[in-house]
Coordinates of C-alpha atoms and ligand atoms in Angstrom, one line a residue:
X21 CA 19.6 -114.7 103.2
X22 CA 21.3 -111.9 105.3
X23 CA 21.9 -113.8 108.8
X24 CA 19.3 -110.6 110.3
X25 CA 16.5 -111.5 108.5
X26 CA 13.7 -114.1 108.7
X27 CA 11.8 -115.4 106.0
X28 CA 8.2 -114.7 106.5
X29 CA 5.2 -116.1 104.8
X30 CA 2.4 -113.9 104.4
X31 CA -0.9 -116.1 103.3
X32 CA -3.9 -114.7 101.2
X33 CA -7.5 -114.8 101.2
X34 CA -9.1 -116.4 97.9
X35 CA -11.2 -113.6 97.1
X36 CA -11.1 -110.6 95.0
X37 CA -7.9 -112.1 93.5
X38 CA -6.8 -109.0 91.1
X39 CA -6.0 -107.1 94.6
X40 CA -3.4 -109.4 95.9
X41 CA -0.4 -111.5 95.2
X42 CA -1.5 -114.8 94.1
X43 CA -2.0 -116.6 96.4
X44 CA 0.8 -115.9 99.2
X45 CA 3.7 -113.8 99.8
X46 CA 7.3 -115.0 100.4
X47 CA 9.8 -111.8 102.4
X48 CA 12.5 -111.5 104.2
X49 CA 12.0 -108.9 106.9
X50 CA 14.6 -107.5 109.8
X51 CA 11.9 -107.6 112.3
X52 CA 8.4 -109.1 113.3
X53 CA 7.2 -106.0 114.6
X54 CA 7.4 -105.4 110.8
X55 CA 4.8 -108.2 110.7
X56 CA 2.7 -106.6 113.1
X57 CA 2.2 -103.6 111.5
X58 CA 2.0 -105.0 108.0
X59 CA -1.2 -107.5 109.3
X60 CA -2.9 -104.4 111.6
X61 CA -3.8 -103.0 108.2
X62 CA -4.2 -106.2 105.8
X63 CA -7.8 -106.7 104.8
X64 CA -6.7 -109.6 102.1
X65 CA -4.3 -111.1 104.1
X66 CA -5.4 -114.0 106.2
X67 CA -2.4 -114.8 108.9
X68 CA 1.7 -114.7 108.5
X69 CA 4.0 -117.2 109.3
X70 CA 7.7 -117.1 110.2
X71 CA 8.6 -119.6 107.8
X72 CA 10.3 -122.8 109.4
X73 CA 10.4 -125.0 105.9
X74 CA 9.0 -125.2 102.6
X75 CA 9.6 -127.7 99.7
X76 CA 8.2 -128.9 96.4
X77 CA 8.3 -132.4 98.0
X78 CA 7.1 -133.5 100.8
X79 CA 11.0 -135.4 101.4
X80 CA 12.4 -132.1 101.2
X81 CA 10.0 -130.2 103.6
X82 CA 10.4 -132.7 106.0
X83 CA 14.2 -132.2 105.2
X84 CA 14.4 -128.5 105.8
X85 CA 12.5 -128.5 109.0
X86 CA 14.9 -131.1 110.2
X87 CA 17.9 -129.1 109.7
X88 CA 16.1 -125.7 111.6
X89 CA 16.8 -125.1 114.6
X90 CA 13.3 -125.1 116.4
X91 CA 14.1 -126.1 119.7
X92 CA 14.6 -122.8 121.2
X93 CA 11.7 -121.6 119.6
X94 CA 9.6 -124.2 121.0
X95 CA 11.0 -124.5 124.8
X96 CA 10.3 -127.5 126.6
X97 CA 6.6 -127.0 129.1
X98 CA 5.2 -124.6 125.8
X99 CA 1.7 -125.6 124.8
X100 CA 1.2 -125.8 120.9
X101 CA -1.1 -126.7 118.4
X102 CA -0.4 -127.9 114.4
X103 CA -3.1 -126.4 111.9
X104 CA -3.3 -127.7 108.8
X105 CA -4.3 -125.7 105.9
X106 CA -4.3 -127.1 102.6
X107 CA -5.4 -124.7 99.1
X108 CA -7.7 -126.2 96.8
X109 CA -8.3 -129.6 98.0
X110 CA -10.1 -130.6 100.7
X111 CA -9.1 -133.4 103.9
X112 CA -11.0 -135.0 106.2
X113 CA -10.2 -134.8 109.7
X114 CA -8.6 -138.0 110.4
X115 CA -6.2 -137.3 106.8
X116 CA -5.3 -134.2 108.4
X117 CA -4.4 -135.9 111.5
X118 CA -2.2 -138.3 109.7
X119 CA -0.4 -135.1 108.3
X120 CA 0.3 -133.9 111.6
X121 CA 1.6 -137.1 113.1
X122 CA 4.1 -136.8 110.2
X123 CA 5.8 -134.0 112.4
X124 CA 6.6 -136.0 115.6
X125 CA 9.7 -136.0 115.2
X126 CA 9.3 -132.1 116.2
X127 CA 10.7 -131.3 119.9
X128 CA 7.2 -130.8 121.3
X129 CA 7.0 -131.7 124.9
X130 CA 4.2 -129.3 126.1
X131 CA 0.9 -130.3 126.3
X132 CA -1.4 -130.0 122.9
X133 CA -3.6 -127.0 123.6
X134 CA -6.6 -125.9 120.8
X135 CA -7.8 -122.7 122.3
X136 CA -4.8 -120.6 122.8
X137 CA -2.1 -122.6 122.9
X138 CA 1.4 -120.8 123.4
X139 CA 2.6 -121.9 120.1
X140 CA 0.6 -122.1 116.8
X141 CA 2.6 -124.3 114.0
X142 CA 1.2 -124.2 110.7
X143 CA 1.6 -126.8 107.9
X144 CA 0.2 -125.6 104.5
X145 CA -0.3 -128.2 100.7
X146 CA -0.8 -126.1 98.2
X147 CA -2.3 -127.4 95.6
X148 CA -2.5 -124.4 92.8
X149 CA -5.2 -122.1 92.0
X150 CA -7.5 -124.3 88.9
X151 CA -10.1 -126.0 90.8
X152 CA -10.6 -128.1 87.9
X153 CA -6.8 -129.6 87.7
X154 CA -6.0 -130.6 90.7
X155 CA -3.0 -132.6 91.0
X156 CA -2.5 -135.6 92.9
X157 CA 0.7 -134.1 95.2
X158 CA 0.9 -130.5 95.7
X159 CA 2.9 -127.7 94.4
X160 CA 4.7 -126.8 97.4
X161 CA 4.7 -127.7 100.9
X162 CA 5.2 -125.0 103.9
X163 CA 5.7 -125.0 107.6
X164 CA 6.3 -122.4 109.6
X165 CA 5.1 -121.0 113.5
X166 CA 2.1 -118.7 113.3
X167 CA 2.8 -114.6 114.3
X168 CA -0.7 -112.8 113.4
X169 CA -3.9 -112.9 111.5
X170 CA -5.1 -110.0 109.2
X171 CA -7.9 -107.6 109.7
X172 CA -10.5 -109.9 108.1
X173 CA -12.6 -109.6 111.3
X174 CA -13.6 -105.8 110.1
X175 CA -15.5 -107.2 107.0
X176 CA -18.0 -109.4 109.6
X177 CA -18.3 -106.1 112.3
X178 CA -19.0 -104.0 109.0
X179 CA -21.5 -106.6 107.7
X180 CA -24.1 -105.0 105.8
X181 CA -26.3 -107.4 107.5
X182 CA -26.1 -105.8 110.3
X183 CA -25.7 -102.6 109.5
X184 CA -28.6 -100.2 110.5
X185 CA -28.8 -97.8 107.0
X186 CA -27.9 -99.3 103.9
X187 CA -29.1 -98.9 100.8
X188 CA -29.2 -100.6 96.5
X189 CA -25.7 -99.3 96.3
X190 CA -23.7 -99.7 99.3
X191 CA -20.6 -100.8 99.3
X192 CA -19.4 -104.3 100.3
X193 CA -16.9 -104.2 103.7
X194 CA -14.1 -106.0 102.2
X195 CA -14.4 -103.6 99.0
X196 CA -14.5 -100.4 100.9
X197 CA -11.5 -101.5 103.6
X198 CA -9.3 -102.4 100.4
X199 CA -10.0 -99.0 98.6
X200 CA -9.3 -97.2 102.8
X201 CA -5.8 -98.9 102.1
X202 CA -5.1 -98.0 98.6
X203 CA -6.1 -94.4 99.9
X204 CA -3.3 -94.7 102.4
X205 CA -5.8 -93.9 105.3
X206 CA -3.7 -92.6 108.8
X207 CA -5.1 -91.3 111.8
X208 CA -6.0 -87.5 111.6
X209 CA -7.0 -87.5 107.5
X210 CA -9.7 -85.6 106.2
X211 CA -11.3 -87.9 103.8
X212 CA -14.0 -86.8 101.3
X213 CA -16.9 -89.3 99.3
X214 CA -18.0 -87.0 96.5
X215 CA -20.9 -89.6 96.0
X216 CA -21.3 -90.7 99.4
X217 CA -24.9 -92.7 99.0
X218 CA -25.2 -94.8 102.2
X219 CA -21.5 -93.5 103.4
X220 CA -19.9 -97.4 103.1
X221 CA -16.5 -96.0 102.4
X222 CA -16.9 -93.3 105.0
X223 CA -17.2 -96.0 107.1
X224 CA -14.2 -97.9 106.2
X225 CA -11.9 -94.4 105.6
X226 CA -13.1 -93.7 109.9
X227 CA -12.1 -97.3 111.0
X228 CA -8.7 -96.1 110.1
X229 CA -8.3 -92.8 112.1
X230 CA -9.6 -90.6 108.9
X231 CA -12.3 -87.6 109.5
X232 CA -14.8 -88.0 106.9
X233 CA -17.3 -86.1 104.9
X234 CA -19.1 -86.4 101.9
X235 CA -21.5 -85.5 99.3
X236 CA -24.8 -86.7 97.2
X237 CA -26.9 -85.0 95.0
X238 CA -29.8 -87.3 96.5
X239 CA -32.0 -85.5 99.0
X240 CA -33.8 -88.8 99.9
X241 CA -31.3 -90.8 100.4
X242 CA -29.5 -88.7 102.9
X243 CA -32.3 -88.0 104.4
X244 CA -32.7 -92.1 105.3
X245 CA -36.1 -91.5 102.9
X246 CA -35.4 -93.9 100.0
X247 CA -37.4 -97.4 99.6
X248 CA -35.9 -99.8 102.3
X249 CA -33.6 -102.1 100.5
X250 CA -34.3 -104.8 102.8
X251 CA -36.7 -107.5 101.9
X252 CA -38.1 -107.4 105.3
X253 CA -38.3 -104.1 105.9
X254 CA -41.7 -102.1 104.7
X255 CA -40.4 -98.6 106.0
X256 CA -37.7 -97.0 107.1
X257 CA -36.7 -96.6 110.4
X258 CA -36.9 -92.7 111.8
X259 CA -33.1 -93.1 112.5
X260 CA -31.3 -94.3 109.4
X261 CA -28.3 -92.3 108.2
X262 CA -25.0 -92.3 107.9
X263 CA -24.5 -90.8 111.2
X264 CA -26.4 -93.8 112.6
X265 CA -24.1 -95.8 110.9
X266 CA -21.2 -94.0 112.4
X267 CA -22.4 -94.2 116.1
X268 CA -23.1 -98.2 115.5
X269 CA -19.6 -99.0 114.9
X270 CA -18.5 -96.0 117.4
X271 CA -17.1 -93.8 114.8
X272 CA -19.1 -90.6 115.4
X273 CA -15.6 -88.6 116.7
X274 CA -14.0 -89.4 113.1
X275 CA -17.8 -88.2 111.3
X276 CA -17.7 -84.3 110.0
X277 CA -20.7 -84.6 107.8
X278 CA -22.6 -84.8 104.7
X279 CA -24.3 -82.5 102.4
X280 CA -26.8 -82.9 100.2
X281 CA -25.0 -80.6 96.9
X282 CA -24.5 -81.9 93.1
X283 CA -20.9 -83.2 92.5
X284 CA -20.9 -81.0 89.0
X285 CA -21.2 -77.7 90.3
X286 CA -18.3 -76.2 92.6
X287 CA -19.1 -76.3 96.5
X288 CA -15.9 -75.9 98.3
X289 CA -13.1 -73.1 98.9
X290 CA -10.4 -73.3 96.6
X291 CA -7.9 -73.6 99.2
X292 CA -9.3 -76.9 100.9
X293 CA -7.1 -79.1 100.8
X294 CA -7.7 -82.9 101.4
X295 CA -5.5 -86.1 102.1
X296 CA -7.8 -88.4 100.4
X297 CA -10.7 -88.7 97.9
X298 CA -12.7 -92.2 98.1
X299 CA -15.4 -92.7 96.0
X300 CA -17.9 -95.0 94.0
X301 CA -19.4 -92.5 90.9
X302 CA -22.8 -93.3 89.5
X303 CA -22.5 -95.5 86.4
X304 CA -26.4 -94.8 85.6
X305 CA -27.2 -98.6 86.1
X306 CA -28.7 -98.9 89.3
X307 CA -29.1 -95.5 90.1
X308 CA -29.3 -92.8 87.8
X309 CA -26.3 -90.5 86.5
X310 CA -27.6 -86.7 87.1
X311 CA -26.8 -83.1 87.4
X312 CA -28.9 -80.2 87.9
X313 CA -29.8 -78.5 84.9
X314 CA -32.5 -77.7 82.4
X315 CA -32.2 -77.6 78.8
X316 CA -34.8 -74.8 78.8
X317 CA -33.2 -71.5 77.0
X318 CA -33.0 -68.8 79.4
X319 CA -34.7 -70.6 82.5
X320 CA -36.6 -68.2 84.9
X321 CA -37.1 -69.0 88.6
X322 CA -39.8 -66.7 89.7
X323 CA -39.5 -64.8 93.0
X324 CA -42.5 -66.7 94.6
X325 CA -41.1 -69.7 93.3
X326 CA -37.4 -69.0 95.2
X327 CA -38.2 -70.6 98.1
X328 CA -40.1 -73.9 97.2
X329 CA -38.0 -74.1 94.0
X330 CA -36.5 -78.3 93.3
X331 CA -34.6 -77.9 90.5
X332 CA -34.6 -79.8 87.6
X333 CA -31.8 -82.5 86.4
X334 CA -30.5 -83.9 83.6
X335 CA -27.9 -86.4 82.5
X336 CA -24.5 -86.8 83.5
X337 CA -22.3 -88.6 81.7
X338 CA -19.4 -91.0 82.8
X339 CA -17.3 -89.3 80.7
X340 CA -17.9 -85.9 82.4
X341 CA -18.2 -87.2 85.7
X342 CA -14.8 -88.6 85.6
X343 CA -13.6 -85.6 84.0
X344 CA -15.1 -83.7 86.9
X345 CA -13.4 -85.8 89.5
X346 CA -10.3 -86.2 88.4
X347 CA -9.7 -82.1 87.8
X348 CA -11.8 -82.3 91.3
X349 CA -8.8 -84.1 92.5
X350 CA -6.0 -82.6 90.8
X351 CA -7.2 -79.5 92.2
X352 CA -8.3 -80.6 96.0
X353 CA -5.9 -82.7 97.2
X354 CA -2.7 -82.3 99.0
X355 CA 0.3 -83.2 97.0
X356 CA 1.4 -87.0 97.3
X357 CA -2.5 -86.8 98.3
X358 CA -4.6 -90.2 96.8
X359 CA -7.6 -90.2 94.7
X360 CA -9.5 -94.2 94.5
X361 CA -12.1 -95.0 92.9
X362 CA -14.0 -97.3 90.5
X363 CA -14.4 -97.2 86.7
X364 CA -16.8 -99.4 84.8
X365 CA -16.4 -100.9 82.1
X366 CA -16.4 -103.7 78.9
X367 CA -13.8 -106.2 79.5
X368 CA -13.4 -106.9 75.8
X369 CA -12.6 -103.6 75.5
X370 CA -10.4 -102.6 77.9
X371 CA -6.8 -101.2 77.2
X372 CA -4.7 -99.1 80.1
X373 CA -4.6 -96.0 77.6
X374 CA -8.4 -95.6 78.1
X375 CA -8.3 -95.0 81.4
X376 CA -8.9 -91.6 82.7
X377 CA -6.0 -89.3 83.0
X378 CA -4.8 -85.9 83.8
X379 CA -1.3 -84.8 84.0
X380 CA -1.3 -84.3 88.3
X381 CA -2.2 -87.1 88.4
X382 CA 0.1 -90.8 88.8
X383 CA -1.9 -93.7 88.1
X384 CA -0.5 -96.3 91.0
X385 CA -2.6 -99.1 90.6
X386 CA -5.5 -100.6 88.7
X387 CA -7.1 -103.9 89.6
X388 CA -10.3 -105.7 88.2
X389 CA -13.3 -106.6 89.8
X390 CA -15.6 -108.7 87.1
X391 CA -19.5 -108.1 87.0
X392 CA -20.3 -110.4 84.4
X393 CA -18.9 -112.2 81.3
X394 CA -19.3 -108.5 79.6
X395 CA -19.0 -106.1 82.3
X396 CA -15.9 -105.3 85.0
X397 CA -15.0 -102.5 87.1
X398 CA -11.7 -101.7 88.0
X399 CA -10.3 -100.1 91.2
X400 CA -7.5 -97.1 90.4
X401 CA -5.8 -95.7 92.7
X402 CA -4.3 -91.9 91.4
X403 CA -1.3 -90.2 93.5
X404 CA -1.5 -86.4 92.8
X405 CA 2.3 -85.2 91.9
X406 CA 2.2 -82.1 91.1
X407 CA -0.2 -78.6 91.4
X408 CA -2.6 -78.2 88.3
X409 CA -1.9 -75.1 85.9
X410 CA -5.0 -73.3 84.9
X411 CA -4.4 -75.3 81.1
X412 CA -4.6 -78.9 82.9
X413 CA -7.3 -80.7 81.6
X414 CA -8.5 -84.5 82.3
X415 CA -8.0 -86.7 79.1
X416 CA -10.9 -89.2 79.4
X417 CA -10.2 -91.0 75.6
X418 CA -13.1 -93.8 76.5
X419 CA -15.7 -92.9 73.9
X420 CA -18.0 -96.3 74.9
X421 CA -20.8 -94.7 76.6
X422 CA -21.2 -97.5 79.2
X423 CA -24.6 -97.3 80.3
X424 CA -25.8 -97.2 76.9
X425 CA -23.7 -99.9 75.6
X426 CA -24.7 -101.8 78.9
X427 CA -28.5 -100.8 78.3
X428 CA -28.3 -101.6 74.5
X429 CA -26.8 -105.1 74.9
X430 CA -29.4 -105.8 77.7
X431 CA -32.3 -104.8 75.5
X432 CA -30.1 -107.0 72.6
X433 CA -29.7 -110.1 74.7
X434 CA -33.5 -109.9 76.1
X435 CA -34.4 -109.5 72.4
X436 CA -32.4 -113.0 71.6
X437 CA -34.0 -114.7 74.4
X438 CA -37.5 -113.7 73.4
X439 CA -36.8 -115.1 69.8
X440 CA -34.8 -118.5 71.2
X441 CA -37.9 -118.8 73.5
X442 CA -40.2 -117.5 70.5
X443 CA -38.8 -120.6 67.7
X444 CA -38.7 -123.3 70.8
X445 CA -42.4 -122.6 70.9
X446 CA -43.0 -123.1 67.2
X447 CA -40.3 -126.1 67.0
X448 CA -42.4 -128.2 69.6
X449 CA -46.0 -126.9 68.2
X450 CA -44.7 -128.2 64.7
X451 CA -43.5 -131.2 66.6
X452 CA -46.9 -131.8 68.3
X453 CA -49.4 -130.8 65.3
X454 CA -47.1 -134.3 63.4
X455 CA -47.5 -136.8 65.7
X456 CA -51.1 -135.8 65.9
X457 CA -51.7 -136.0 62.5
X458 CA -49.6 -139.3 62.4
X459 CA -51.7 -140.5 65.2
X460 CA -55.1 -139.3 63.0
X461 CA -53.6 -140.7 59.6
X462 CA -53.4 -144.3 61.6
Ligands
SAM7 C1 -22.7 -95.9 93.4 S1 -23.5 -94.8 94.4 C2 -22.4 -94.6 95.8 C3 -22.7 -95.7 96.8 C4 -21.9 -95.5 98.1 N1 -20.5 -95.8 97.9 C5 -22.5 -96.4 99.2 O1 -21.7 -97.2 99.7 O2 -23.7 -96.2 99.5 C6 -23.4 -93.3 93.6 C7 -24.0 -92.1 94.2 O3 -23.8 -91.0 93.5 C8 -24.9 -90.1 93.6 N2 -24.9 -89.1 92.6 C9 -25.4 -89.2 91.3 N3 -25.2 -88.1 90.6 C10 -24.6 -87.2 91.5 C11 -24.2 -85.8 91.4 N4 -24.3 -85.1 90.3 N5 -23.6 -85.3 92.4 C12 -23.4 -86.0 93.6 N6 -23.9 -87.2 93.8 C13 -24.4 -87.9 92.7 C14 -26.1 -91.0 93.6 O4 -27.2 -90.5 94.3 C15 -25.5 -92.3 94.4 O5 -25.9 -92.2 95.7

């Protein structure tokens, strides 16, 4: 290791595991400002260590931390605490005091302190990530002197619990923070939700400096008129919006607006230009897929009926909808500009090639969330690289529709159900009407 640097050891959170090294971090870094600035942002990291020893025995931990130098570190009237964390196995108290009595050899002469001690040393077992193979000693042993936590506060103060307009659809804190970070959110963006709903990423996009706005084709639910989604709730409150939402968390400086428009039909100038698109499309399951339309031939809207006119929808398929915002994309945003969003679909089925494409576009990353034992989404994160020619098209080559396939195995696994239930029935009837009869014959 270059004599400059320190070894650092970044530790994760076990949760949404597909968006994060597994399950900690091991760098050599100049600088722990660099620390700093790598935690103020970290939604999956948990805290970073400057890392003091580490070992795949507990001999040679114990080893290691001998030979580093710590009494400088440490000073002499310093109060310190030792946590210890361990991964996938659990201690009791008085075990986990017998671990930290195991480092009294340290040079600690300050007085313990549990609430903010000067010092913070950390000793971690990890034990590897299969809950159901545990071994007996871990994998690896660290120690090291605690620098910072992460950002996970942000997913309890964006809590949808306590959040004053949500609705079926809103996105989960921890979800929308991570896809603010593969967006590359600064301070000063202009950040657009093309299918804002309940504005969760807007949210998440304005806790990092970006000016948001966003669209929805649904009049009600902008309006804070849909069916609460609470249990306890019967109506609506008068004020729930998305700019309540904004004032709770006192974003409303970093809120432009929404607008209630359809995502299929062109809104904006064709010289906006955006830093970021964030965004959670419709996949028709819990909400449905539309755009306005009619498949009436020749469709007239009478004068007297201008000015009261709803018009009338029909479907809108995944396939076009991701064809639409990824041209949408291609076209809007500044170059080096990122496009994130989420994509649905059958795990068995899955290949990278599927995904969609379009030549502006440079897919960066592409992580799995899983919905059920047939069903994932998967987070990607586009970089546009160049400006789109008039010829540039989106190649979406997924022919799966995925809410009929999802809708068709739902009505197919319902249908299995019904007939297990439907031959237990008959199974214990048959059962019953033979012991009667035995019961008769005797
Ligand atoms: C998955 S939800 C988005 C949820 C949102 N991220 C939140 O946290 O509340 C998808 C949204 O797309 C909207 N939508 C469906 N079709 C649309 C269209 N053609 N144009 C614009 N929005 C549309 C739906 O009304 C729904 O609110």
């Amino acid at each position: 290791m270059n004599s400059q640097l320190k070894r650092y050891l970044f530790w994760f959170a076990h949760e949404h595991v597909d968006f994060r090294l597994p399950p900690y971090w091991i760098v050599d870094l100049p600088d722990e400002n660099i620390v700093h600035q790598i935690v103020s942002r970290a939604i999956s990291i948990r805290f970073c260590l400057e890392l003091w020893a580490q070992g795949k025995q507990n001999e040679d931990l114990h080893n290691s931390l001998k030979a580093y130098s710590v009494k400088n570190i440490i000073g002499e009237k310093r109060s310190f605490k030792i946590a210890v964390e361990t991964f996938c196995k659990h201690f009791s108290q008085r075990e986990k005091v017998d671990k930290i009595e195991s480092f009294s050899y340290l040079p600690l002469e300050g007085p313990v302190k549990l609430k903010n001690p000067d010092i913070t040393l950390c000793y971690i077992e990890y034990y590897g990530l299969d809950p159901n193979s545990i071994p007996e000693q871990p994998y690896e042993y660290f120690f090291g002197r605690w620098i910072a936590d992460g950002q996970r506060e942000l997913i309890k103060k964006l809590s949808l619990k306590t959040r004053k307009f949500i609705g079926n659809t809103s996105m989960d804190p921890q979800l929308s923070l991570i896809m603010a970070n593969q967006a590359q959110i600064r301070k000063g963006d202009l950040i657009f939700d093309p299918f804002v709903g309940t504005g969760s990423l807007l949210i998440a996009a304005s806790q990092f400096g970006g000016y948001t706005f966003g669209t929805d084709i649904d009049f009600l639910m902008l309006h804070g008129r849909t069916r609460p989604t609470r249990i306890s709730q019967k109506i609506r409150e008068k004020d729930e919006s998305i700019a309540a939402n904004m004032h709770q968390y006192g974003m409303s400086s970093y809120y432009l607006d929404v607008v209630v428009a359809d995502f299929s039909y062109p809104l904006w100038r064709t010289d906006l230009r955006i830093d970021a698109i964030i965004t959670d499309p419709p996949y028709g399951i819990r909400e449905a897929t539309e755009r306005i339309g009619t498949m009436k031939i020749n469709p007239v809207i009478e004068e007297h009926q201008a000015t009261s006119h709803i018009p009338s929808k029909i479907g809108y398929g995944l396939n076009q909808i991701y064809k639409d915002l990824l041209c949408f994309s291609a076209r809007h945003l500044k170059l080096d500009g990122r496009l994130v969003c989420w994509y649905p679909l059958f795990r068995d089925q899955y290949t990278e090639e599927q995904l969609p494409a379009h030549p502006c576009l440079e897919l960066l990353a592409n992580s799995e969330q899983v919905l059920s034992n047939y069903t994932s989404r998967r987070l990607l994160t586009y970089k546009k690289i160049k400006e789109p020619k008039a010829t540039d098209e989106s190649i979406i080559m997924n022919l799966t529709d995925f809410r009929e396939k999802y809708f068709a195995l739902r009505e197919e696994t319902r249908k299995e159900k019904r007939t297990r239930k439907a031959t237990e029935r008959a199974r214990r009837r048959e059962e019953w009407e033979r012991s009667n009869k035995e019961i008769t014959e005797r």
